[in-house]
Structure formats: C-alpha cells, structure tokens
Coordinates of C-alpha atoms in Angstrom, one line a residue:
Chain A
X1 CA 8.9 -42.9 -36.0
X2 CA 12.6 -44.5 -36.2
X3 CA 13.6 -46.8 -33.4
X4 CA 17.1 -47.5 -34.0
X5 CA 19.9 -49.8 -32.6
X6 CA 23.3 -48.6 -32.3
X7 CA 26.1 -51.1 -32.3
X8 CA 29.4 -50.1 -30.8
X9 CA 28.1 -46.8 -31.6
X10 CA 27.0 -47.5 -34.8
X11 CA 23.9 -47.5 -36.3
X12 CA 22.8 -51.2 -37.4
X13 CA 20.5 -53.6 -37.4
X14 CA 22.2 -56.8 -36.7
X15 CA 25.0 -58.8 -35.0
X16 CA 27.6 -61.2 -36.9
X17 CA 26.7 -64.8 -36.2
X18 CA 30.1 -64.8 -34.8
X19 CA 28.8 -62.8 -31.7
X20 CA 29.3 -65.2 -28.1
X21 CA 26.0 -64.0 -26.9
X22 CA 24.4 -65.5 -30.1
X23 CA 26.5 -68.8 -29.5
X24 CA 26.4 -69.0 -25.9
X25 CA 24.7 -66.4 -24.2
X26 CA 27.7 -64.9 -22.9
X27 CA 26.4 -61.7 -22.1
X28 CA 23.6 -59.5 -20.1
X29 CA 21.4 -56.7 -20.7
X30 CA 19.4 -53.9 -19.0
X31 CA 15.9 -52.3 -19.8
X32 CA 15.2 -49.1 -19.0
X33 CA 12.5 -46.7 -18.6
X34 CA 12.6 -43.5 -20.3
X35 CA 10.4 -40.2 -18.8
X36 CA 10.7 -37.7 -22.4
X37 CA 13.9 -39.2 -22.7
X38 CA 14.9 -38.9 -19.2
X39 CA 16.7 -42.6 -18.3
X40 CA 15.2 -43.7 -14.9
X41 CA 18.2 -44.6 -12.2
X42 CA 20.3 -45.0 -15.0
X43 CA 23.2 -44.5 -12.7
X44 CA 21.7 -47.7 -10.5
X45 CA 21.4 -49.7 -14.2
X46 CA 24.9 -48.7 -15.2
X47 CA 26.7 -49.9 -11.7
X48 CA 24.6 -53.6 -12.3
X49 CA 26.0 -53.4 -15.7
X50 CA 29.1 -53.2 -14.4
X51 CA 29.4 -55.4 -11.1
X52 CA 27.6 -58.6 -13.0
X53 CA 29.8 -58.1 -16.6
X54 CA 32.5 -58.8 -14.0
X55 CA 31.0 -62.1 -12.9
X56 CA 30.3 -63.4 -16.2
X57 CA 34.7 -62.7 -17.3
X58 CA 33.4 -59.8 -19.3
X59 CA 35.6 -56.9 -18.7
X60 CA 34.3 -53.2 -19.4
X61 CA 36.2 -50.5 -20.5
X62 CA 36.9 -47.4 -18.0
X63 CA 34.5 -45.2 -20.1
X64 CA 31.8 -47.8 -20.9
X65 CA 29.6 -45.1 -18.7
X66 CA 30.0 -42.5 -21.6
X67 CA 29.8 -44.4 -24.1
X68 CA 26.1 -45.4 -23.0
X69 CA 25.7 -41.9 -22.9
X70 CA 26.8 -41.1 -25.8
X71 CA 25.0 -43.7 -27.5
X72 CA 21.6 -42.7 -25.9
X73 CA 22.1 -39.5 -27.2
X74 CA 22.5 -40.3 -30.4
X75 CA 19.6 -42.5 -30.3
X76 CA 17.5 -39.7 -29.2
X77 CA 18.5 -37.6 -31.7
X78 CA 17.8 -39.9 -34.7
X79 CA 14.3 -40.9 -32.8
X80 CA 13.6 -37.0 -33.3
X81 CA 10.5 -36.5 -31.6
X82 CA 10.4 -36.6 -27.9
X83 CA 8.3 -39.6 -26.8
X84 CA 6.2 -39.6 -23.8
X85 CA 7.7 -42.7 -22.9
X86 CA 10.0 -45.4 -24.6
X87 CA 11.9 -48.1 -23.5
X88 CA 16.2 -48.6 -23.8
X89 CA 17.4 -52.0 -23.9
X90 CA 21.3 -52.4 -23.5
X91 CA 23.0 -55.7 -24.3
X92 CA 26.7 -56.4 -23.8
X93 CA 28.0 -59.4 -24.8
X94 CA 31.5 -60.7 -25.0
X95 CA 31.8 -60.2 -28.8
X96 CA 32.5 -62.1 -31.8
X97 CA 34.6 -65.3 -30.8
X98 CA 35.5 -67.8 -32.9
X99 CA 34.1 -71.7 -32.1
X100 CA 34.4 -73.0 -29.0
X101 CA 33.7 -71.8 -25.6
X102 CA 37.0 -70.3 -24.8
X103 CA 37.7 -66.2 -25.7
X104 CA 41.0 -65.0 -26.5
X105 CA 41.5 -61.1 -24.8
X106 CA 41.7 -59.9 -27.9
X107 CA 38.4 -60.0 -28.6
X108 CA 35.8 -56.8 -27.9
X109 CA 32.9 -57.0 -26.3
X110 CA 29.6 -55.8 -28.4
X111 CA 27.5 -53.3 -27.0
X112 CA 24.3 -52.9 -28.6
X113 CA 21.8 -49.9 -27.4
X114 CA 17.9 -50.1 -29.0
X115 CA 15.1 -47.7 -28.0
X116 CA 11.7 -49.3 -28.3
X117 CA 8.1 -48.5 -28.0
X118 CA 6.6 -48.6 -24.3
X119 CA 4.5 -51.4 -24.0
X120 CA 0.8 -50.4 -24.1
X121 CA -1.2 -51.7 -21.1
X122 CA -4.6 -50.3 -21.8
X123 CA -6.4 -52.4 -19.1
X124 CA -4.5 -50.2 -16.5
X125 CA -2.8 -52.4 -14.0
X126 CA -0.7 -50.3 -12.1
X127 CA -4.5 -48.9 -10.5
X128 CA -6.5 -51.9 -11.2
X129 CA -4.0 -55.1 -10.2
X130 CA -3.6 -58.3 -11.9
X131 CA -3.9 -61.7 -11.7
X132 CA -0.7 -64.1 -11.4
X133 CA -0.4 -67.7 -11.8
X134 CA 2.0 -70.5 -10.8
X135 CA 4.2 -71.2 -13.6
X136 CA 5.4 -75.3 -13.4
X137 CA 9.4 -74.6 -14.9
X138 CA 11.2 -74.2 -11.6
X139 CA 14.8 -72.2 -11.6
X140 CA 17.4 -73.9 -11.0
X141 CA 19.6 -73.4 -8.1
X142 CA 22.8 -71.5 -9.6
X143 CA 24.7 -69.7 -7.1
X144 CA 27.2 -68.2 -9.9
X145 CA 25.0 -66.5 -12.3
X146 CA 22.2 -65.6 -9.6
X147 CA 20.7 -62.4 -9.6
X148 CA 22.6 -61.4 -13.3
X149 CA 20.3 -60.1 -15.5
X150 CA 22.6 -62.8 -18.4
X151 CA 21.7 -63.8 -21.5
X152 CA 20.8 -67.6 -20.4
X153 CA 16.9 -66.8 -20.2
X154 CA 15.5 -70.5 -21.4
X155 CA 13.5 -70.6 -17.9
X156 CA 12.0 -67.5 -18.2
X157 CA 10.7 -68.5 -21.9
X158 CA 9.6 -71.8 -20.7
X159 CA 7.7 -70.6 -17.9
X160 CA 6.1 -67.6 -19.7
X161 CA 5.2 -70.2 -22.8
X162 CA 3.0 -72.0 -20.3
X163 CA 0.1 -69.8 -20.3
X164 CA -1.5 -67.9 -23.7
X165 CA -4.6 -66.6 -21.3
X166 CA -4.6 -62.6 -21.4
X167 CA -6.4 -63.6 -17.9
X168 CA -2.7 -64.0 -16.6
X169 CA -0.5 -60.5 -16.6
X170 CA 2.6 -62.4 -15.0
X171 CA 3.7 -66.4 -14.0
X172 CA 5.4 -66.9 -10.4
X173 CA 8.3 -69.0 -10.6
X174 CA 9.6 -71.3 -7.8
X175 CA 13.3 -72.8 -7.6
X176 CA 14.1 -75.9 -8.1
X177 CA 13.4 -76.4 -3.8
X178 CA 9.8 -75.3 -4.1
X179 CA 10.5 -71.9 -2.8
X180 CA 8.9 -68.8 -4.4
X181 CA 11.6 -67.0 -6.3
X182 CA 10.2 -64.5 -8.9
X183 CA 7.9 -63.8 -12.0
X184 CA 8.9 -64.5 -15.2
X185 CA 9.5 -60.5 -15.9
X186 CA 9.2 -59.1 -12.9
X187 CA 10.3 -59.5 -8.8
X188 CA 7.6 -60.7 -6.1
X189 CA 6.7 -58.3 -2.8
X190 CA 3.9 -59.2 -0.5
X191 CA 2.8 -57.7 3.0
X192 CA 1.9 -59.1 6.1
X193 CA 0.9 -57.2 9.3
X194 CA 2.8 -54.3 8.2
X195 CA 6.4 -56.4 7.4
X196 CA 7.3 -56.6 3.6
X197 CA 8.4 -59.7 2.1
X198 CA 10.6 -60.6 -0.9
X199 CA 12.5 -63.8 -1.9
X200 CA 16.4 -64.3 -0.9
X201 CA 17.9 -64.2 -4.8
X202 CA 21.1 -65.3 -3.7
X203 CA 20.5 -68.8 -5.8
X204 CA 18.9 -68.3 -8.8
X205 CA 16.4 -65.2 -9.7
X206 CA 17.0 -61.7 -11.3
X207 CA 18.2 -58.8 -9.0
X208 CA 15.6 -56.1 -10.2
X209 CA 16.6 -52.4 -10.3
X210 CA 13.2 -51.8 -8.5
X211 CA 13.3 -54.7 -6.4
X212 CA 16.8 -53.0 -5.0
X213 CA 15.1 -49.6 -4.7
X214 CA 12.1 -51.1 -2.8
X215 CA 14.5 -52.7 -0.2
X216 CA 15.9 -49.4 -0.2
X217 CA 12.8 -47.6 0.5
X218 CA 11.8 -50.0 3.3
X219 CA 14.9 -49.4 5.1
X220 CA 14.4 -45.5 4.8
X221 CA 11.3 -45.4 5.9
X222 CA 11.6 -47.7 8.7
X223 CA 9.3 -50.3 6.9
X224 CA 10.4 -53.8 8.1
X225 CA 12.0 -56.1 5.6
X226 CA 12.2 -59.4 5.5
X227 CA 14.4 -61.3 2.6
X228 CA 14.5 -64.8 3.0
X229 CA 13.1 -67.9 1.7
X230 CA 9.6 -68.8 1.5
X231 CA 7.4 -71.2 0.2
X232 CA 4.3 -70.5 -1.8
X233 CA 1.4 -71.1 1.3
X234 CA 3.2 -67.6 2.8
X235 CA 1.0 -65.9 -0.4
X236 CA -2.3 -67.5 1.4
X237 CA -2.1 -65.4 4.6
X238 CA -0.7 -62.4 2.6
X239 CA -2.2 -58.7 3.0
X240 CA -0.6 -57.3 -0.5
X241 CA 0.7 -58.8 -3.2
X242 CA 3.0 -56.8 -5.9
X243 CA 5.0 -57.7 -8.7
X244 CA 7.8 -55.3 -10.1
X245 CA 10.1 -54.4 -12.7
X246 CA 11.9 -51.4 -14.2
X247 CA 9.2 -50.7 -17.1
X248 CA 5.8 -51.7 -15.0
X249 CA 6.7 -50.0 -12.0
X250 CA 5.3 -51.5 -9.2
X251 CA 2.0 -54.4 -10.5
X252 CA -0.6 -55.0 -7.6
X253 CA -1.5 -58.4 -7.3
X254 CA -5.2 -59.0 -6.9
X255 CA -5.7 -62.7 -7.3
X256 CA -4.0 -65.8 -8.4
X257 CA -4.3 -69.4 -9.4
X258 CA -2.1 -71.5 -7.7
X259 CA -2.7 -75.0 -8.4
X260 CA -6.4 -76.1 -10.3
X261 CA -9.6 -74.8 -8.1
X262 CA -6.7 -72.8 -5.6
X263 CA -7.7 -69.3 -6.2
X264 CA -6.5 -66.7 -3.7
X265 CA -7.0 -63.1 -3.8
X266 CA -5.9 -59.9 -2.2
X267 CA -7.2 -56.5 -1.9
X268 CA -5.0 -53.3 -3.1
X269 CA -3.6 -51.7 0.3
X270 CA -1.9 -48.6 1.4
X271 CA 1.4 -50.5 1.2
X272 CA 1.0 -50.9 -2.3
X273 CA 0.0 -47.2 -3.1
X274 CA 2.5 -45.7 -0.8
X275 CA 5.6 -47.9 -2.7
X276 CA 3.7 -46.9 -6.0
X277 CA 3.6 -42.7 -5.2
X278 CA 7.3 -42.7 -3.7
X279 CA 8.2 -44.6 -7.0
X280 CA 6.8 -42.5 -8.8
X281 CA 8.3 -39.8 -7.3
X282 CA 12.0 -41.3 -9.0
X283 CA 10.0 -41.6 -12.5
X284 CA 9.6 -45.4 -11.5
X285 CA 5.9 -46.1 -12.6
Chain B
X1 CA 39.0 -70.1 -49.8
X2 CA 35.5 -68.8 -47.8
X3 CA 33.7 -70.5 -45.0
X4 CA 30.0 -69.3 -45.8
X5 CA 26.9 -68.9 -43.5
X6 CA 23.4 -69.3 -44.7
X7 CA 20.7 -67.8 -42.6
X8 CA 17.5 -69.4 -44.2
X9 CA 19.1 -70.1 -46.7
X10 CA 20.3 -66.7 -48.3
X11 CA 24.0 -65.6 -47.7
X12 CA 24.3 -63.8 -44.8
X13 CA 26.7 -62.7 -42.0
X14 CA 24.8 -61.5 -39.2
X15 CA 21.3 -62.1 -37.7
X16 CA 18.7 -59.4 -36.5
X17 CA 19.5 -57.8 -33.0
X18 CA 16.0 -59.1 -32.5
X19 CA 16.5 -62.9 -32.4
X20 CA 15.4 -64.5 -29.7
X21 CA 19.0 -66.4 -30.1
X22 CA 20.5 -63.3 -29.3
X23 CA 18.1 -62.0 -26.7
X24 CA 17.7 -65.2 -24.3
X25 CA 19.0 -67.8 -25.7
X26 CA 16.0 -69.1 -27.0
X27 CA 17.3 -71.9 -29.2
X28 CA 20.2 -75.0 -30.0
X29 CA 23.0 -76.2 -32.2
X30 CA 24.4 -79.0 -33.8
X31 CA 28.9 -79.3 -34.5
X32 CA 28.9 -81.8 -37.0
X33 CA 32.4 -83.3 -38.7
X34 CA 32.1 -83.3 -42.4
X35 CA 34.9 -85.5 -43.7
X36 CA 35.5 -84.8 -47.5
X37 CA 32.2 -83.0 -47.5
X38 CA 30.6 -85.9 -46.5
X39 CA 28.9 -85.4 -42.7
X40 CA 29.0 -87.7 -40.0
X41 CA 26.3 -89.1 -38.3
X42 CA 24.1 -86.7 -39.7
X43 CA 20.7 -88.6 -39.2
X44 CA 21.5 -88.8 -35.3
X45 CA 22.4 -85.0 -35.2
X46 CA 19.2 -84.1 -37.3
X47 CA 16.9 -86.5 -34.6
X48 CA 18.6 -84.9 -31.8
X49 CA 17.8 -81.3 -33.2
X50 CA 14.0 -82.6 -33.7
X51 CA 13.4 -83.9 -30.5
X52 CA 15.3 -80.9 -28.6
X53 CA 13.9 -78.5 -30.8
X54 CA 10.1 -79.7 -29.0
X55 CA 11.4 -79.6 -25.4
X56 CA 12.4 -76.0 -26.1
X57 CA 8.8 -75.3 -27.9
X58 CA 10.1 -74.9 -30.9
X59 CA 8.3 -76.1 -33.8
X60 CA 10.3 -77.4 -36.9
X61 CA 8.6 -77.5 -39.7
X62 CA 8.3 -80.6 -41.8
X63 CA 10.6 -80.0 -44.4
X64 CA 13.4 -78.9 -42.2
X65 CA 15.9 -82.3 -42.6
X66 CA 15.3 -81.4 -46.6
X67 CA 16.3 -77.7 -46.1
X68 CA 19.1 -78.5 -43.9
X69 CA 20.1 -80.6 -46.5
X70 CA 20.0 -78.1 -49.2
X71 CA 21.8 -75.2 -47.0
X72 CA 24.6 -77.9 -46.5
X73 CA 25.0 -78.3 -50.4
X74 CA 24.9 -74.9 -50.9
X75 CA 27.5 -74.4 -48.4
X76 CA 29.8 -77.1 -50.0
X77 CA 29.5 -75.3 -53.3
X78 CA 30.8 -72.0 -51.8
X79 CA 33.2 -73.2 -50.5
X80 CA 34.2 -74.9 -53.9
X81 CA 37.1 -76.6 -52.8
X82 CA 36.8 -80.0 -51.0
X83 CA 38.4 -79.9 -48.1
X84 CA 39.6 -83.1 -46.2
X85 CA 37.6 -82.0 -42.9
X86 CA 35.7 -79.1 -42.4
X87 CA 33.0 -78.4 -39.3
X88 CA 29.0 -77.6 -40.1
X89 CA 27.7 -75.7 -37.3
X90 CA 23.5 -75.6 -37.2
X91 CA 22.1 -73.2 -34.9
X92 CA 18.2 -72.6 -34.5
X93 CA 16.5 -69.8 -32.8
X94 CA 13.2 -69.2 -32.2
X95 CA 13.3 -66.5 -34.6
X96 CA 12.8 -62.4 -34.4
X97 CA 10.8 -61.7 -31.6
X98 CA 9.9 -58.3 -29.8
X99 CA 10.7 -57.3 -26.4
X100 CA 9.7 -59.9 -23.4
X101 CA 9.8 -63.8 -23.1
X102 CA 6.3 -64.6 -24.9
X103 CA 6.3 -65.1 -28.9
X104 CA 3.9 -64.9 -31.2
X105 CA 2.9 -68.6 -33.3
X106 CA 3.6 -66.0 -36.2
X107 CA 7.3 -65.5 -35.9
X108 CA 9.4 -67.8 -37.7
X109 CA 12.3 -69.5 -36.2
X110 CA 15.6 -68.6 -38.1
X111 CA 18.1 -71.4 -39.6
X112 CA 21.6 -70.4 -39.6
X113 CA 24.1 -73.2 -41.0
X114 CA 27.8 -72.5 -41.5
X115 CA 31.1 -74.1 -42.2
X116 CA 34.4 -74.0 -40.0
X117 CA 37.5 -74.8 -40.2
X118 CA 38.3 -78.0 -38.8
X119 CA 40.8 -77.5 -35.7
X120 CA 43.9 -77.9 -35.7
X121 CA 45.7 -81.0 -33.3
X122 CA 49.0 -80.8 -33.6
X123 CA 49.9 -82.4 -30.8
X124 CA 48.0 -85.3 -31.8
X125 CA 45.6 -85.8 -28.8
X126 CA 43.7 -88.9 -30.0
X127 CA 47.0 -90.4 -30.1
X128 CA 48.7 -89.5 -27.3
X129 CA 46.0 -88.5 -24.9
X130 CA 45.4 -85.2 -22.8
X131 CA 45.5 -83.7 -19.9
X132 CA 42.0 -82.8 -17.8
X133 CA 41.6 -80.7 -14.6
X134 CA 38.9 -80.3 -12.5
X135 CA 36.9 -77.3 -12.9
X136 CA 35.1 -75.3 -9.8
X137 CA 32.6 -74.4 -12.0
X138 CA 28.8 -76.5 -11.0
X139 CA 26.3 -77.5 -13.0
X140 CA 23.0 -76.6 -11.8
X141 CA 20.1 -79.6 -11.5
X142 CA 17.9 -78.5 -14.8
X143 CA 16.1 -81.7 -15.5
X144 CA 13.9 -79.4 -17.8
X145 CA 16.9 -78.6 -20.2
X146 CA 19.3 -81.0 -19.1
X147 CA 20.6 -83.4 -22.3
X148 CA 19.4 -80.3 -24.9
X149 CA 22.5 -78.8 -26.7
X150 CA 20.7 -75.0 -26.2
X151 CA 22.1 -72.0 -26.5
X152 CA 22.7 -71.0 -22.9
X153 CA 26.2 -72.3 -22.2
X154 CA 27.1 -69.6 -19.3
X155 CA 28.3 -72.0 -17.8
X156 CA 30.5 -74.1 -20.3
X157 CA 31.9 -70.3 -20.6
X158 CA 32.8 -70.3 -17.0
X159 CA 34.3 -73.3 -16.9
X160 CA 36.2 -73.1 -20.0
X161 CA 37.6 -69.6 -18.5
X162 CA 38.4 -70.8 -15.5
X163 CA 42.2 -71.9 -17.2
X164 CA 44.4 -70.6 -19.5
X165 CA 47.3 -72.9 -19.6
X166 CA 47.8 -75.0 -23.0
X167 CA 48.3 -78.0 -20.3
X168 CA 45.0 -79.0 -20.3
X169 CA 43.0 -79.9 -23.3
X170 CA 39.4 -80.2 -21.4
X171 CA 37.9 -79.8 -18.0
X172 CA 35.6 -81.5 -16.2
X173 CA 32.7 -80.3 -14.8
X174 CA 30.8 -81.4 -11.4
X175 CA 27.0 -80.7 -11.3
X176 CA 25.5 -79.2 -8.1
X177 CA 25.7 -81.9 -5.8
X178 CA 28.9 -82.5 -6.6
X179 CA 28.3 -85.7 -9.2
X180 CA 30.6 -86.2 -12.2
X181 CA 28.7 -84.3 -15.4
X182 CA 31.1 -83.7 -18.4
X183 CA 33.6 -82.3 -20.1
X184 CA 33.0 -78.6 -20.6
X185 CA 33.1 -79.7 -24.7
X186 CA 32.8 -83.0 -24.6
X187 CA 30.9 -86.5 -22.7
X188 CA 33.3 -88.3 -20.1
X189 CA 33.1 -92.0 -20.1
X190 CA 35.9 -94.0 -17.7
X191 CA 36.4 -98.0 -17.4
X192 CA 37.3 -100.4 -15.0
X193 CA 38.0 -103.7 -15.0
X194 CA 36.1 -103.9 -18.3
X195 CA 33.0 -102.3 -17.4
X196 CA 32.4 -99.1 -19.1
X197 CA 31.0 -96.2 -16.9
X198 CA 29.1 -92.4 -17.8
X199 CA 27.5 -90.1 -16.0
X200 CA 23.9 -89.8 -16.2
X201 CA 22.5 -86.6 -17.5
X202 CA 18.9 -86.5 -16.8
X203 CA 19.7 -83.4 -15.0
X204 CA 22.1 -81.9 -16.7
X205 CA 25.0 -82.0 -19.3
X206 CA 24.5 -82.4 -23.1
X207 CA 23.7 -85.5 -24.4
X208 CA 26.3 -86.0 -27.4
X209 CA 25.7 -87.7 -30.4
X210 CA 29.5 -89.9 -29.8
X211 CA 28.3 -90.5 -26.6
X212 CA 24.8 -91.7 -28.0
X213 CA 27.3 -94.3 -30.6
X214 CA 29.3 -95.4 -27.8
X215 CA 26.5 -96.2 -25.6
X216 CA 24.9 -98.2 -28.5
X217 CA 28.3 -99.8 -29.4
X218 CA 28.6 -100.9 -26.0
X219 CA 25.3 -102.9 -26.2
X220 CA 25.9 -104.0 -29.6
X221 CA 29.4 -105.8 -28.5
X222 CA 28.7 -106.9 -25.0
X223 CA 29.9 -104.6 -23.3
X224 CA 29.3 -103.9 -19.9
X225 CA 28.1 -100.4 -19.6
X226 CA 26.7 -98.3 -16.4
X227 CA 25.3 -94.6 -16.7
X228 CA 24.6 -93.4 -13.3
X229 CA 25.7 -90.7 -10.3
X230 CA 29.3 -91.3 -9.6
X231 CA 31.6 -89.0 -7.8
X232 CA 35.1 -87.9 -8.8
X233 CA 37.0 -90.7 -6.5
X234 CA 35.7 -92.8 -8.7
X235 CA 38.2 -91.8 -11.2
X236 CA 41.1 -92.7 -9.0
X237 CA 40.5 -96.5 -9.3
X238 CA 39.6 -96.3 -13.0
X239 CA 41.9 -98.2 -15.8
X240 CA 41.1 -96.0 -18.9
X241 CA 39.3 -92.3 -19.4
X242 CA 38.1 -90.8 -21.9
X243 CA 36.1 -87.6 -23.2
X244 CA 34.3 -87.5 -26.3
X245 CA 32.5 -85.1 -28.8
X246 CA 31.5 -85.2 -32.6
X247 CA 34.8 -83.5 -33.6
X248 CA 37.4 -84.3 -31.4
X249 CA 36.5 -88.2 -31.5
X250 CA 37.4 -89.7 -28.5
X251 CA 40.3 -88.7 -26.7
X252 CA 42.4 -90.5 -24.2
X253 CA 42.8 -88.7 -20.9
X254 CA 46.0 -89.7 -18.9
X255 CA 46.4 -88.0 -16.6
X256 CA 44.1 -85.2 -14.5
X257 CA 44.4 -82.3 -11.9
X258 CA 41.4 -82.8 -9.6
X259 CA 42.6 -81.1 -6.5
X260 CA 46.0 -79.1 -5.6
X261 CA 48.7 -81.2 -5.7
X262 CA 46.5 -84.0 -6.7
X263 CA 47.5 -85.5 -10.0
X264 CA 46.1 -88.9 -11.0
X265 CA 47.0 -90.8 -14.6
X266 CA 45.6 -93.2 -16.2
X267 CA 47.4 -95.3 -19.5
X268 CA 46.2 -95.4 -23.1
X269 CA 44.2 -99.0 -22.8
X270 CA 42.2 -101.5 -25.0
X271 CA 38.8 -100.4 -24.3
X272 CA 40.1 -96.9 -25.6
X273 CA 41.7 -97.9 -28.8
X274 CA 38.7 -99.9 -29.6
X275 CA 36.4 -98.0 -29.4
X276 CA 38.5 -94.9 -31.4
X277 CA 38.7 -98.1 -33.6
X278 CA 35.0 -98.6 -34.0
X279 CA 34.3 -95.2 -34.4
X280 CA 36.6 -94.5 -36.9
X281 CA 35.0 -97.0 -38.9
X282 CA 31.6 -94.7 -38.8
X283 CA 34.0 -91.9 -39.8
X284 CA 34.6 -90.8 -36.1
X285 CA 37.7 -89.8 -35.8

C-alpha cells in the first residue's frame, strides 16, 4: 500500500525549507473523508479553501478546483487499490519566500495533496460515546484568523499535549474569556429541551465542514439553533453532548471531567442518532 | 558562492511534508548576525531557544548547544568564503509526526540551520532613520506563547502585508486592547526626557535578544527604564524612537504614520546613538 503526496502535482515527499508555511505558517489545510474514494462535500471543503486563502493574502488560481481534482485522481491511481476508507489532507501555503515576513507576488503558492490511512477507532465511539475533558490552554481571542482552518495550530498542540490518558477521546477548549469554544480536533454541540447548542466562532475556533452542515441540518428540519456564547456550567444542565469533525463524523459525549472530582455525564439521545443517520446519509460518519 | 542548509546535520533542502513545522507550526527560530563568521550574541540566542523550546514542550536534548555549534561550522565551511556578514537562521520543529495534534515521545524533533545573505541597506537606516506606520493588524492576548519566537507568525504576515510602499521600513503593531506591542520584525523602545520606555510582552510580542541587551544595558548604566502597557499617544510626546532586532541593530525612527493624515517625527537623539554605540561594541550593528 503506497500513500503518496503530490506537490504542485508532483509526486514528492517534502517541501523546501524555503516554503512560508514552514517559516511562518502562512497557510491552511483541509481533511477530508474519503467513502471508496468518494471525497465527502468536497464541493463545501473546496469553497472554505477558497473564502479563508483569501483572508490570509493568499490568492488561488481560477482552476485551483481542478487542479485538486486532478491531483486526487492521480493519487488514487498510484494508491491502486480502492480503500474502504482513507483520509486526504490538502495544505496550501503561500510558497517558498525568501526571509522575512513580507512575499513578493511573484511567488507561487504550494499545494500539497496526501492521502492517509483512516484512523482506526476500534473502541467504537460513534455508538458507544466518549469522554471529554477540559483542556487548561485557552484560545485566544483573534477576530482575523477565526474560524480559518490556518497553519498557526500551537493551541491546539498545547491543549491536546495536556492529557496522555486513552480515558480522554477529545479536550474542550475555552477562549481566552472563559467561554466554551471547541475541542482540540473537533466542534462542540449539546442539546437542551429540544434546542441545539454550538459556540459563536466568530473570535477564535475552527469553522468545521460538519459543524456548518449540522447548522444546516437544524435549520432544515426546523430544529432550533442557538449559536452564541456560553460558558462551561451550560454543559451541566445539558441533555446531549457531541463533538464533530469531518473524519469522526458526529462523537457522542457521554461523560466529562471538568475540573478535579467535577464529573458530569450524559446519556446518548435521539438528537444525537438522528444528526448521526442524516450524516450518514451524505457519507459523513 | 552557496548558502547551505543542514537539516540534522546532513545537507539538505527540504523537510518531510510530515513535520509538525509544516503541519501546525509546532516549533521556533532563532536570526542570528554572524559578522566575519563570528555570531553575535550567540549564548543569549541559544538560552532563549532552551527555555522556549520547554514552554512549547519541546524537549532539547543535552547536546544540542554542541550540535548547533557543529552545524554552524559546517555551514561556514560550505560556504568557504568568509563573508563580512552573513544571517544563521535556526529553526526547530517538533519533528515528523502523523496526522492530528498529539506526538509520540518517539519522534524526534528536527534541526534545520541555514545561512542567508545579509540584507542589503542601502539607504542606510541606522544612520539616517526610518519611517514607521501603524498597522491595523492586533495582536491577540496569548500569555501562553507570548515572548516565544514560534513558528506561527500569521499575524506578523498580516501586518507586514498590510503595505507595500518602500516608504516605510517597519510597522508597528497594537495588541488586542489596543496597547503598543512591536514592530512586526523588530522590539520598539521610545524615550523621554531620559527615561527609556518598552512595551511589556507578557502577553504577547517576541521577546528579542537586542531588546534583552538594551534592557540590561539600561540597568548596567543608570538608566532609567519602564516596561509596561502604554498606548500609541504616548509616542506623540516622546524625544527619540526606536525599533530593534538582532540584524537590523537598532534603528532610528523619525517620523510615523499612525492615523490618516497623522504624521508625527521624532529627531535622531543621544539616547539613540548611544545605545547603537554600545551595541556596536558587542558587534550589534
């Protein structure tokens, strides 16, 4: 089995140490869920891709779409068998600058497309639910860059580097205000009385692919929705808890440690399965 | 003549696409002057590395001042020319990781050390001073990373392309709530009426190794220093401005754009040319 990287289309194995996303993180990524080689909303991924490359000063070509394309395809065909599932990670970054944190417009962005393995969750936790627990690295509160999926991801590495416990699936991570913004990997859902909740990401967070389609969802099926911000007690009184991301799907949450000796818990409800089978209905699982 | 990169010591041009570097950021960099192959302050650049290295939970081994050492001499004899100023860049990443924030104790971090050019001033800055401007570009509050030279410099990227014009040689950079912070390259220090003044940065900016000297000058001579939160007005009143960094020196800044029609300038004083002085002597410059 050969999972290869393609690099501007070609096939390689590593970046100059020139590259801007190396330097400075200049630069953002997708992951993406493949069904036997199907891409899951990759039409959502690729109009992120597009809108936050823009808000980082990193202009796309016209054809950037088929280019993608073309480059999944070839990684398809020199993967040769047709997996079950895998995983496709793009990366664009704004190329190989020299030192310094200003680009000229001469340089070319680097797109780099990898396939990879799906990760192997053998305890089940799409059915069986996980446990979460409060992570102490806060986000900071960075209306430019929020909700980018960019390259700056030293928060998510400290938070996740403060548990080793396999007990622990995913960390919740608050801002730098104490409200609840997101896990380390993954966006935060819970349900009260019926009403879905998720946290406001207009400060800091990542703007999930599935978090998007959930709010979609809600608003198609007349489930109320309410995006806003909230502090951690709002988990206490919770009926659901779920955690979600573009290669888990949708997580139930069945317990979590939020400070030492604070251990809450939550049952797996019908607004948790019903989000999980129309999901899964889109290849989102 | 070549400008070579080591990555762990072997000659190399390009890192895996794997690096955690690469992927989030996970890891920091030193710009050190050399001057006739000799590098400045290189004790202070190496303690900085350790000691940032640990915030960002990456372990250095013992030996690493030794390799570093080695990689630089290796460098030097490359190159095989010595050249009357050159610029050793040390980056450190948390090495090749797979997919998602957590890493094993088992992956090695990954050394990369190469030489630059020195840039070229010809309109002799240090001498005659420069020209700031005030960017729109906020730092966030990120007591967690704030001082650490990391690799996640969105937004020193932003703020750098926030002007094109030749006009200004540096910007300077707000945090959140609005607080003087830096240069987007560089430390700002200002004076007034002998008393030399710096922003704090225990929540964010890059604590730089000229700024480190010139606080420690400042004790060693009498003079009056204060680090703390000051807003931009307080420029307006100041007799002398500077900005700083381990290549540039310090440079005079005489005048600055900090609103629309809004031009303030400042002249070349004492304080500056003795410190420039002082620092020279260290081989600053």
């Amino acid at each position: 089995m050969t999972y290869s990287v393609l690099i501007n289309g070609q096939s390689e194995q590593s970046v100059p140490v020139t590259d801007r996303g190396l330097a400075y993180g200049h630069g953002l990524f997708e992951t993406i869920a493949l069904n036997q080689s199907t891409p899951v909303a990759w039409q959502a991924h690729l109009a992120r891709l597009r809108t936050d490359a823009e808000r980082l000063a990193i202009s796309l070509s016209a054809d950037i779409d088929q280019l993608l394309e073309q480059d999944l395809t070839e990684l398809l065909r020199l993967q040769s068998v047709i997996l079950d599932r895998s995983v496709l990670k793009i990366t664009i970054t704004r190329g190989c600058g020299g030192r310094g944190y200003s680009v000229d417009d001469s340089v070319s962005i680097n797109r780099i497309v990898q396939l990879n393995p799906f990760p192997d969750y053998p305890d089940k936790p799409s059915e069986k639910g996980i446990s979460l627990r409060l992570c102490a690295t806060r986000l900071a509160i960075a209306p430019q860059l929020a909700g980018i999926k960019h390259l700056n991801r030293l928060e998510q590495v400290l938070a996740r580097a403060e548990w080793q416990s396999s007990d622990f699936r995913e960390g919740v991570v608050l801002d730098a205000e104490g409200f609840l913004a997101e896990g380390t990997m993954s966006n935060l859902f819970w349900c009260k009385n019926g009403t879905l909740y998720t946290p406001e990401l207009d400060r800091c967070g990542v703007n999930g692919i599935v978090r998007q389609r959930i709010i979609a969802i809600a608003e198609e099926q007349g489930i109320k929705l309410s995006i806003g911000r909230y502090k951690p007690d709002c988990l206490v009184s919770a009926d659901e808890v779920i955690v979600c991301n573009s290669v888990i799907g949708v997580w139930p949450v069945v317990s979590a440690v939020m400070h030492e000796n604070n251990r809450l818990s939550w049952s797996i409800g019908s607004m948790t399965r019903k989000l999980q089978s129309m999901l899964a209905a889109e290849g989102i699982y």
